[in-house]
Amino acid sequence: MATHSNQIPKDLVWEILAKLSVKSLKRFSCVHKSWLNLLENSDFKSIYYENLKSKTAYSSSLLLWRYFHDERSDRHIYENEVYLLSGERYENMVTLVLPNLFEEIGFDRIIDCVNGIICHYKKAGLNVKIGLWDPKTDEHKIIPPSIITNDPDFDAEVEIHGFGYDNVNDDYKVIQHICYCHNEFYQYEPALANWQIYSLKSNCWKKLNLEMTEKGGFGEGYVTYLNGVCHWRGGDKNGKEVLVSFNLSTETFRTTLIGWQQSDDIDCLTRTLVVLNDSVALISSFDENSHIEISILGEVGVKESWVKLFTVGPFPYIWHPMVMGNKCDIIFFMGNENHELASFDVISGKDFETPKPTSVPPGITEDEPGFDRRKLDLEMTKREHIDNASIAYLNGVCHWWGSEYATNGLEEEQVLVSFNLSTETFQTTSIVWLQENDDSPIRSLVVLNKSVTLIFSFTKNNRIEISIWVKLV
Amino acid sequence: MELLCIRQWISGLLPTWLSAWCIKPVGGALVRQEPEYILLALMGSPLKKIMLCSSEKEIFSVEEQVMVQHSVIINNMIEDGSYNHEESKIPLDCVDSKTLKKVIDYCTHHTHHHNDNQEDLEAWDAQFLNVDSNGLYDLLMAANYLEIRNLLDLIYGTIKNMIKGKKIDEIRRIFNIKDHGFTPEEEEQNRKEYPHFY
């Protein structure tokens, strides 16, 4: 081609350029004027997306975790759920139970999952424990405590910033930041704050003599790991949002500004840091019109190399966390009542079409033959507790008990709902019994002798009462 | 002759790649299809040859199946019947003899050796593309014209590796770009801003 008189036609050139990384594309935009801003050309973009899709590696399974307030229960419970998704269409969803780090009630969180190893931690007040867990072998290691300056006036606050694999030294490392807060005046003492790194090989913490921007929040979406580098985002001293990229082997870092021209994006913006096609990417979701933008960082340290690759939406509702799936799709929890999981193909949905997520309710596979869900237009009392003691099945009828307000609107009465599976109708029966109100029995619904039975066990005097329903009214 | 003997005799006649055709998935299992039926169905076409004519009017004879498997253009020509086996030849005025020979070489090798392991195939491909830049360009244009997908992808991959990490001037040489389309001011601006690219 060097001495050939002809040039390669444009469409073939595009085929070649579409295989390059964003970083190379930006660099080569200096070669020819028509190569400038190629990613803004929709024709080129479609070829680029196709390459992206085929390049995206298929990993065997995906870890998804979320931390949410369970609105169904009346107690203020924060549920922590960890799922392992696998399968072509994420049809296999397994709930993982993290090993317990200590007994106190606290917040269980996951930092990241690298090479199948999950780094999780638990905080209860000032007590923090970090663990490394391999769910496949069930090996669990609790990391030894950090280096803490014992000062009676100050409380140490630990914030874990990253977990990753140092491919140069074949080692797993954890990065954390410790700051000290005066327990009386609630002021931070910057002189005491420090960064520490833990190495699995040496099994100890080491102080780092570095000044890095801390991560901007505690939720998901602030940290990610890619190829031996831990990334996190936060606000620097000037209030600008930056990305810190910490190289685990050299133990040095680089900062990249996350700069966007929009001035109105500050209020309704939620961001998630992810990995897409071997680059760090930011998913920004704008609450106002539920659009999502995905921008990829071409080169760490170069703020101009942020390229907005996708704009998708609007979504009817979106909820966090979001994870990049295997095939250039975003997986997120729909903010509806059922907290269903949805997977949205970013490439095909790029033209602002109404997304058609493949909704995967936990535990149900769509491929089950004859599987059919229909809405029932009935008003029935919900069951009282989410445990197996409140439901029973007998002869084609499902029974459960719950409480509803009596017709006079004052008292709560217990009812038994009997739902006939064939006619798809239901009957309600009041559960009446004579006893004092402050006797709080624990009830179980069972089947005994071909009838529905309620077992009451009274905590006050440890007696058990069994009532059998002989006839349903 | 007994049926079994006939079968074995026919199996012995078939080239290996056709015997491979006799296996088809049936209900999840691989079942050997009776080779005699396959042979009857194909009635003389497996070893049928077609004629390709280069821009220099040189005629190349090649197995029909080989070209049909790789080139979408040739496959379409044969399927819609515009190619008459008895006397026609397919004129390929954009492809010179040297390139056409190489393309036929590529298709033939990949058809006959498709069962080889990945490493051997890749090694052969690397050796195949060990040509000068003129030759690479000619192959690219020929593969594009004939719509040979795997050869195209192979060449794209090679060019991509060639340009990775290269300076702007080198890339312009590789792509034979005489006029880069920037104004002198723009070009100077670029060179000042990104000196390490040049």
Coordinates of C-alpha atoms in Angstrom, one line a residue, chain A:
Chain A
M1 CA 0.0 0.0 0.0
A2 CA 2.9 2.3 0.5
T3 CA 3.8 2.6 -3.2
H4 CA 0.4 1.7 -4.6
S5 CA -1.2 4.4 -6.5
N6 CA -4.6 3.7 -5.2
Q7 CA -6.0 4.3 -1.7
I8 CA -8.1 2.0 0.4
P9 CA -11.7 3.0 -0.1
K10 CA -13.4 4.7 2.8
D11 CA -15.7 1.9 3.9
L12 CA -12.8 -0.5 4.2
V13 CA -10.8 2.1 6.2
W14 CA -13.8 2.3 8.5
E15 CA -13.9 -1.4 9.0
I16 CA -10.2 -1.3 10.1
L17 CA -10.7 1.8 12.4
A18 CA -13.8 0.3 14.0
K19 CA -11.6 -2.4 15.4
L20 CA -9.4 0.0 17.3
S21 CA -9.7 1.1 20.9
V22 CA -11.1 4.5 21.7
K23 CA -7.7 5.6 22.7
S24 CA -6.2 4.7 19.3
L25 CA -9.1 6.3 17.5
K26 CA -8.6 9.6 19.2
R27 CA -4.9 9.5 18.4
F28 CA -5.5 8.6 14.7
S29 CA -8.0 11.4 14.3
C30 CA -4.9 13.5 13.4
V31 CA -4.1 11.4 10.4
H32 CA -6.9 12.6 8.1
K33 CA -9.6 15.2 8.5
S34 CA -12.3 12.7 7.7
W35 CA -11.0 10.5 10.6
L36 CA -11.8 13.3 13.1
N37 CA -14.7 12.8 15.4
L38 CA -15.6 9.5 13.7
L39 CA -17.6 8.4 16.7
E40 CA -20.0 11.2 16.1
N41 CA -20.8 9.8 12.7
S42 CA -23.8 7.4 13.1
D43 CA -22.7 5.1 10.2
F44 CA -19.3 4.6 11.7
K45 CA -20.9 4.2 15.1
S46 CA -23.0 1.2 14.0
I47 CA -19.9 -0.5 12.7
Y48 CA -18.0 0.3 15.9
Y49 CA -20.9 -1.0 18.0
E50 CA -20.9 -4.3 16.1
N51 CA -17.3 -4.7 16.7
L52 CA -17.7 -3.8 20.4
K53 CA -20.4 -6.4 20.7
S54 CA -18.3 -9.2 19.3
K55 CA -15.3 -8.2 21.2
T56 CA -17.0 -8.1 24.6
A57 CA -15.8 -11.1 26.4
Y58 CA -18.3 -13.6 27.6
S59 CA -17.5 -14.3 31.2
S60 CA -19.0 -17.2 32.9
S61 CA -21.0 -15.4 35.5
L62 CA -21.7 -11.9 36.8
L63 CA -21.8 -10.8 40.3
L64 CA -24.5 -8.3 41.2
W65 CA -25.1 -6.9 44.6
R66 CA -27.5 -4.4 46.0
Y67 CA -28.3 -2.7 49.1
F68 CA -31.8 -1.5 49.5
H69 CA -34.5 -0.7 51.9
D70 CA -37.1 -3.4 51.9
E71 CA -40.4 -1.5 51.8
R72 CA -42.4 -4.6 52.2
S73 CA -41.5 -5.1 55.8
D74 CA -42.6 -2.6 58.3
R75 CA -39.4 -2.8 60.2
H76 CA -36.7 -0.6 58.7
I77 CA -34.5 -3.3 57.3
Y78 CA -31.8 -2.7 54.9
E79 CA -31.4 -5.8 52.8
N80 CA -28.1 -6.8 51.3
E81 CA -28.6 -9.1 48.4
V82 CA -25.8 -10.7 46.4
Y83 CA -26.6 -12.5 43.2
L84 CA -24.6 -14.6 40.9
L85 CA -26.0 -14.4 37.4
S86 CA -25.0 -16.8 34.7
G87 CA -26.4 -18.1 31.5
E88 CA -26.9 -16.6 28.1
R89 CA -29.8 -14.6 29.2
Y90 CA -29.0 -14.4 32.8
E91 CA -31.6 -17.0 33.5
N92 CA -29.7 -18.6 36.3
M93 CA -29.7 -16.4 39.3
V94 CA -28.2 -17.7 42.5
T95 CA -28.4 -15.8 45.8
L96 CA -25.2 -15.9 47.7
V97 CA -24.9 -15.6 51.4
L98 CA -21.9 -13.8 52.5
P99 CA -20.0 -15.3 55.4
N100 CA -20.5 -13.5 58.6
L101 CA -17.7 -11.2 59.7
F102 CA -18.8 -10.5 63.2
E103 CA -21.9 -10.9 65.2
E104 CA -22.9 -7.3 65.8
I105 CA -25.6 -5.9 63.5
G106 CA -24.0 -3.7 60.9
F107 CA -23.9 -3.0 57.2
D108 CA -22.6 -5.8 55.0
R109 CA -21.1 -4.4 51.8
I110 CA -19.2 -5.7 48.8
I111 CA -16.3 -3.8 47.4
D112 CA -15.7 -5.8 44.3
C113 CA -15.4 -9.2 42.8
V114 CA -12.1 -10.0 41.0
N115 CA -11.2 -13.4 39.5
G116 CA -14.1 -14.9 41.4
I117 CA -13.0 -13.6 44.8
I118 CA -15.3 -11.3 46.6
C119 CA -14.0 -8.7 48.9
H120 CA -16.7 -7.7 51.4
Y121 CA -16.7 -5.8 54.6
K122 CA -19.0 -5.1 57.6
K123 CA -19.2 -1.9 59.6
A124 CA -20.8 -1.5 62.9
G125 CA -20.0 1.8 64.3
L126 CA -16.3 2.0 64.4
N127 CA -15.8 -1.8 64.2
V128 CA -14.8 -2.7 60.6
K129 CA -13.9 -6.1 59.4
I130 CA -12.9 -7.0 55.8
G131 CA -13.1 -10.4 54.4
L132 CA -12.0 -12.2 51.2
W133 CA -14.4 -14.9 50.1
D134 CA -14.2 -17.4 47.2
P135 CA -17.8 -18.7 46.8
K136 CA -16.7 -21.6 44.7
T137 CA -14.4 -23.2 47.3
D138 CA -16.0 -21.4 50.3
E139 CA -12.6 -20.3 51.4
H140 CA -12.9 -17.2 53.6
K141 CA -10.2 -15.1 55.0
I142 CA -10.7 -12.2 57.4
I143 CA -8.1 -9.5 56.9
P144 CA -6.1 -8.5 59.9
P145 CA -6.9 -5.1 61.4
S146 CA -5.5 -2.0 59.9
I147 CA -2.8 0.1 61.3
I148 CA -4.6 2.5 63.6
T149 CA -3.2 5.2 65.7
N150 CA -4.6 4.8 69.1
D151 CA -5.5 8.2 70.2
P152 CA -8.2 8.6 72.9
D153 CA -9.5 11.8 71.5
F154 CA -10.0 10.6 68.0
D155 CA -12.1 7.9 66.3
A156 CA -10.7 6.2 63.3
E157 CA -13.0 5.9 60.3
V158 CA -12.1 3.3 57.7
E159 CA -13.2 3.6 54.2
I160 CA -12.2 0.8 51.8
H161 CA -11.5 2.1 48.3
G162 CA -10.6 -0.8 46.2
F163 CA -9.8 -4.5 45.8
G164 CA -7.9 -6.0 43.0
Y165 CA -5.4 -8.4 41.6
D166 CA -1.8 -7.3 41.1
N167 CA -0.9 -9.3 38.0
V168 CA 2.7 -8.4 38.3
N169 CA 3.3 -9.9 41.7
D170 CA 0.4 -12.4 41.7
D171 CA -1.1 -10.9 44.7
Y172 CA -4.5 -9.6 45.9
K173 CA -4.5 -6.2 47.4
V174 CA -7.0 -4.0 49.3
I175 CA -6.7 -0.2 49.5
Q176 CA -8.3 1.8 52.3
H177 CA -8.3 5.3 53.7
I178 CA -8.3 6.0 57.3
C179 CA -9.3 9.4 58.7
Y180 CA -9.6 10.5 62.3
C181 CA -12.5 12.4 63.7
H182 CA -12.3 14.1 67.0
N183 CA -15.0 12.4 69.1
E184 CA -16.0 15.6 70.9
F185 CA -15.7 18.3 68.3
Y186 CA -16.5 16.2 65.3
Q187 CA -13.7 17.6 63.3
Y188 CA -11.4 15.7 61.1
E189 CA -7.7 15.9 61.7
P190 CA -6.1 15.8 58.3
A191 CA -2.7 15.3 59.6
L192 CA -3.5 11.9 60.9
A193 CA -5.4 10.6 57.8
N194 CA -3.5 8.1 55.7
W195 CA -3.9 5.6 53.0
Q196 CA -3.1 1.9 53.5
I197 CA -2.7 -1.1 51.3
Y198 CA -3.1 -4.7 52.3
S199 CA -1.3 -7.5 50.5
L200 CA -2.6 -11.0 50.7
K201 CA 0.9 -12.4 50.2
S202 CA 2.4 -10.5 53.1
N203 CA -0.9 -10.6 55.0
C204 CA -0.3 -7.2 56.5
W205 CA -1.2 -3.6 56.0
K206 CA 1.3 -1.0 54.8
K207 CA 1.0 2.8 55.0
L208 CA 1.1 4.6 51.7
N209 CA 2.7 8.0 51.5
L210 CA 0.3 9.4 49.0
E211 CA -2.3 12.1 48.8
M212 CA -5.2 10.9 46.8
T213 CA -8.8 12.1 46.4
E214 CA -11.2 10.0 48.4
K215 CA -14.1 8.3 46.8
G216 CA -17.2 10.4 46.6
G217 CA -19.7 8.1 48.4
F218 CA -20.3 4.8 50.1
G219 CA -22.7 3.2 47.7
E220 CA -22.1 1.1 44.7
G221 CA -20.9 2.8 41.6
Y222 CA -17.9 4.6 43.0
V223 CA -15.3 2.0 42.5
T224 CA -14.2 -0.5 39.9
Y225 CA -11.3 -2.7 39.0
L226 CA -9.6 -3.3 35.6
N227 CA -6.4 -5.1 34.7
G228 CA -4.4 -4.5 37.8
V229 CA -5.7 -1.0 38.4
C230 CA -8.3 0.1 41.0
H231 CA -10.4 3.0 40.0
W232 CA -12.6 5.2 42.1
R233 CA -14.3 8.5 41.6
G234 CA -14.7 11.4 44.0
G235 CA -14.5 15.2 44.3
D236 CA -11.1 16.8 44.6
K237 CA -10.2 19.8 46.7
N238 CA -11.6 22.2 44.1
G239 CA -14.9 20.4 44.0
K240 CA -14.2 18.9 40.6
E241 CA -15.1 15.3 40.0
V242 CA -12.1 13.2 39.3
L243 CA -11.2 9.6 38.6
V244 CA -8.4 8.1 40.6
S245 CA -6.6 5.2 39.0
F246 CA -4.4 3.3 41.4
N247 CA -1.9 0.8 39.9
L248 CA -1.7 -2.1 42.3
S249 CA 1.8 -3.3 41.3
T250 CA 3.6 0.0 41.1
E251 CA 1.4 1.4 44.0
T252 CA 1.2 4.8 42.2
F253 CA -1.8 6.6 41.0
R254 CA -3.1 8.9 38.3
T255 CA -6.0 11.3 38.3
T256 CA -8.3 12.1 35.4
L257 CA -10.8 14.9 35.4
I258 CA -14.3 13.9 34.7
G259 CA -15.5 16.9 32.9
W260 CA -18.6 17.4 31.0
Q261 CA -19.9 20.5 29.4
Q262 CA -23.4 20.2 30.7
S263 CA -24.1 22.7 33.4
D264 CA -27.5 21.4 34.3
D265 CA -26.5 17.9 35.0
I266 CA -25.5 18.4 38.6
D267 CA -28.8 17.9 40.3
C268 CA -30.4 15.0 38.6
L269 CA -27.3 12.9 38.1
T270 CA -26.4 9.5 39.3
R271 CA -23.2 7.9 38.2
T272 CA -21.9 4.4 38.1
L273 CA -18.3 3.4 37.4
V274 CA -18.1 0.3 35.3
V275 CA -15.9 -1.6 33.0
L276 CA -16.8 -1.8 29.3
N277 CA -14.7 -3.5 26.7
D278 CA -11.4 -3.3 28.6
S279 CA -11.9 0.4 29.4
V280 CA -13.2 2.3 32.4
A281 CA -16.7 3.7 31.6
L282 CA -19.1 5.9 33.4
I283 CA -22.8 5.4 33.3
S284 CA -24.6 8.6 34.0
S285 CA -28.3 8.5 34.5
F286 CA -30.3 11.6 34.5
D287 CA -33.3 11.3 36.7
E288 CA -35.2 14.0 35.0
N289 CA -35.9 12.3 31.8
S290 CA -34.5 8.9 32.6
H291 CA -31.8 8.9 30.0
I292 CA -28.6 7.1 30.3
E293 CA -25.3 8.1 28.9
I294 CA -22.3 5.9 28.8
S295 CA -18.9 7.5 28.4
I296 CA -15.7 5.5 28.0
L297 CA -12.3 6.7 29.1
G298 CA -9.9 6.3 26.2
E299 CA -6.7 6.9 28.2
V300 CA -6.2 7.3 31.9
G301 CA -5.0 10.7 32.8
V302 CA -6.3 12.4 29.7
K303 CA -9.5 14.2 30.4
E304 CA -10.2 14.8 26.7
S305 CA -10.3 11.1 26.0
W306 CA -13.7 10.7 27.6
V307 CA -15.9 9.7 24.7
K308 CA -19.6 9.5 24.9
L309 CA -20.4 6.3 23.2
F310 CA -24.1 5.7 24.0
T311 CA -27.1 7.7 24.8
V312 CA -30.1 5.5 25.6
G313 CA -33.5 5.9 27.0
P314 CA -35.9 7.0 28.2
F315 CA -36.6 4.4 30.8
P316 CA -39.8 4.3 32.7
Y317 CA -37.9 3.8 35.9
I318 CA -34.4 3.0 36.7
W319 CA -32.7 2.0 39.8
H320 CA -29.3 1.3 40.9
P321 CA -27.0 -0.5 41.0
M322 CA -26.1 -1.0 37.4
V323 CA -23.7 -3.5 36.1
M324 CA -22.3 -4.0 32.6
G325 CA -23.3 -7.4 31.3
N326 CA -21.5 -9.6 29.0
K327 CA -22.9 -8.4 25.7
C328 CA -22.8 -4.6 26.0
D329 CA -25.9 -4.5 28.0
I330 CA -26.7 -2.8 31.3
I331 CA -28.3 -4.8 34.0
F332 CA -30.2 -2.9 36.6
F333 CA -33.0 -3.3 39.0
M334 CA -36.2 -1.7 37.8
G335 CA -37.5 0.6 40.4
N336 CA -40.9 -1.0 40.5
E337 CA -42.4 -2.9 43.4
N338 CA -41.0 -6.2 42.5
H339 CA -37.4 -5.0 42.2
E340 CA -37.2 -7.0 39.1
L341 CA -33.9 -7.4 37.3
A342 CA -33.8 -6.1 33.7
S343 CA -31.1 -6.3 31.1
F344 CA -31.1 -3.6 28.5
D345 CA -29.1 -4.0 25.3
V346 CA -27.3 -0.7 24.9
I347 CA -26.4 -1.1 21.2
S348 CA -29.8 -1.9 19.8
G349 CA -31.5 0.6 22.0
K350 CA -29.3 3.5 21.0
D351 CA -31.9 5.3 19.0
F352 CA -34.0 6.4 21.9
E353 CA -36.5 3.6 21.4
T354 CA -38.5 2.5 24.3
P355 CA -36.4 -0.1 25.8
K356 CA -37.7 -3.6 26.0
P357 CA -35.8 -5.1 28.9
T358 CA -35.8 -8.8 29.4
S359 CA -37.2 -8.8 32.8
V360 CA -35.9 -11.7 34.9
P361 CA -37.8 -12.0 38.2
P362 CA -35.6 -13.8 40.7
G363 CA -36.0 -17.5 40.7
I364 CA -38.2 -17.8 37.7
T365 CA -36.9 -18.8 34.3
E366 CA -38.6 -17.6 31.2
D367 CA -37.8 -20.7 29.4
E368 CA -40.0 -22.9 31.5
P369 CA -42.5 -24.5 29.2
G370 CA -46.1 -23.4 29.8
F371 CA -44.9 -20.7 32.1
D372 CA -47.5 -18.0 32.2
R373 CA -48.1 -15.1 34.6
R374 CA -51.3 -13.2 34.6
K375 CA -52.5 -10.4 36.7
L376 CA -55.4 -11.3 39.0
D377 CA -57.9 -8.6 39.4
L378 CA -58.7 -9.4 43.0
E379 CA -58.4 -7.7 46.3
M380 CA -57.1 -10.1 48.8
T381 CA -55.4 -9.6 52.1
K382 CA -51.7 -9.9 51.9
R383 CA -50.1 -12.5 54.1
E384 CA -48.8 -11.5 57.4
H385 CA -45.2 -12.7 57.4
I386 CA -42.8 -13.6 54.7
D387 CA -42.1 -17.0 56.0
N388 CA -43.4 -20.5 55.4
A389 CA -45.5 -20.6 58.6
S390 CA -48.2 -18.5 57.1
I391 CA -49.1 -20.5 54.1
A392 CA -50.5 -23.9 53.5
Y393 CA -51.9 -25.9 50.6
L394 CA -54.7 -28.4 50.6
N395 CA -56.7 -30.0 47.9
G396 CA -56.3 -27.4 45.2
V397 CA -56.7 -24.5 47.5
C398 CA -53.9 -22.2 48.8
H399 CA -54.4 -20.8 52.2
W400 CA -52.7 -18.0 53.9
W401 CA -53.5 -15.8 56.8
G402 CA -53.1 -12.1 57.2
S403 CA -54.6 -9.2 59.0
E404 CA -56.9 -6.6 57.8
Y405 CA -59.0 -3.9 59.3
A406 CA -62.4 -4.9 60.4
T407 CA -65.4 -3.3 58.8
N408 CA -65.7 -0.8 61.7
G409 CA -62.3 0.4 60.8
L410 CA -61.0 0.2 64.3
E411 CA -59.8 -3.2 65.0
E412 CA -57.4 -5.3 63.1
E413 CA -58.7 -8.8 62.6
Q414 CA -57.0 -11.9 61.5
V415 CA -58.4 -13.5 58.4
L416 CA -57.7 -16.7 56.5
V417 CA -57.7 -16.3 52.8
S418 CA -58.4 -19.4 50.8
F419 CA -57.6 -19.2 47.1
N420 CA -59.0 -21.8 44.9
L421 CA -56.5 -22.5 42.2
S422 CA -58.9 -23.9 39.6
T423 CA -61.6 -21.3 39.8
E424 CA -59.2 -18.5 40.7
T425 CA -61.5 -17.1 43.3
F426 CA -61.0 -16.7 47.0
Q427 CA -62.8 -16.8 50.3
T428 CA -62.0 -15.0 53.5
T429 CA -62.7 -16.4 56.9
S430 CA -62.2 -14.6 60.0
I431 CA -60.0 -16.1 62.6
V432 CA -61.7 -15.6 65.9
W433 CA -60.5 -16.8 69.2
L434 CA -61.1 -15.8 72.7
Q435 CA -58.1 -14.5 74.6
E436 CA -56.6 -11.4 76.0
N437 CA -55.0 -9.0 73.6
D438 CA -51.6 -8.9 75.1
D439 CA -51.0 -12.6 74.7
S440 CA -49.0 -12.7 71.5
P441 CA -49.1 -16.1 70.0
I442 CA -46.9 -17.3 67.3
R443 CA -49.0 -18.9 64.7
S444 CA -48.3 -21.5 62.1
L445 CA -50.6 -22.6 59.3
V446 CA -50.4 -26.3 58.6
V447 CA -52.4 -29.1 57.2
L448 CA -53.6 -31.7 59.7
N449 CA -55.9 -34.6 59.0
K450 CA -57.0 -33.2 55.6
S451 CA -58.0 -29.8 57.1
V452 CA -56.3 -26.5 57.4
T453 CA -55.1 -26.0 60.9
L454 CA -53.6 -23.2 62.9
I455 CA -51.2 -23.9 65.6
F456 CA -50.9 -21.2 68.2
S457 CA -48.0 -21.2 70.5
F458 CA -48.3 -18.8 73.3
T459 CA -45.1 -17.2 74.6
K460 CA -46.6 -16.3 78.0
N461 CA -47.2 -19.6 79.5
N462 CA -45.6 -21.8 76.8
R463 CA -48.8 -23.5 75.8
I464 CA -49.6 -24.7 72.4
E465 CA -53.2 -24.6 71.0
I466 CA -54.2 -26.4 67.9
S467 CA -57.4 -25.3 66.1
I468 CA -58.7 -27.3 63.2
W469 CA -61.1 -25.7 60.8
V470 CA -63.8 -28.1 60.0
K471 CA -65.9 -26.0 57.8
L472 CA -65.0 -22.9 55.9
V473 CA -67.6 -20.2 56.0

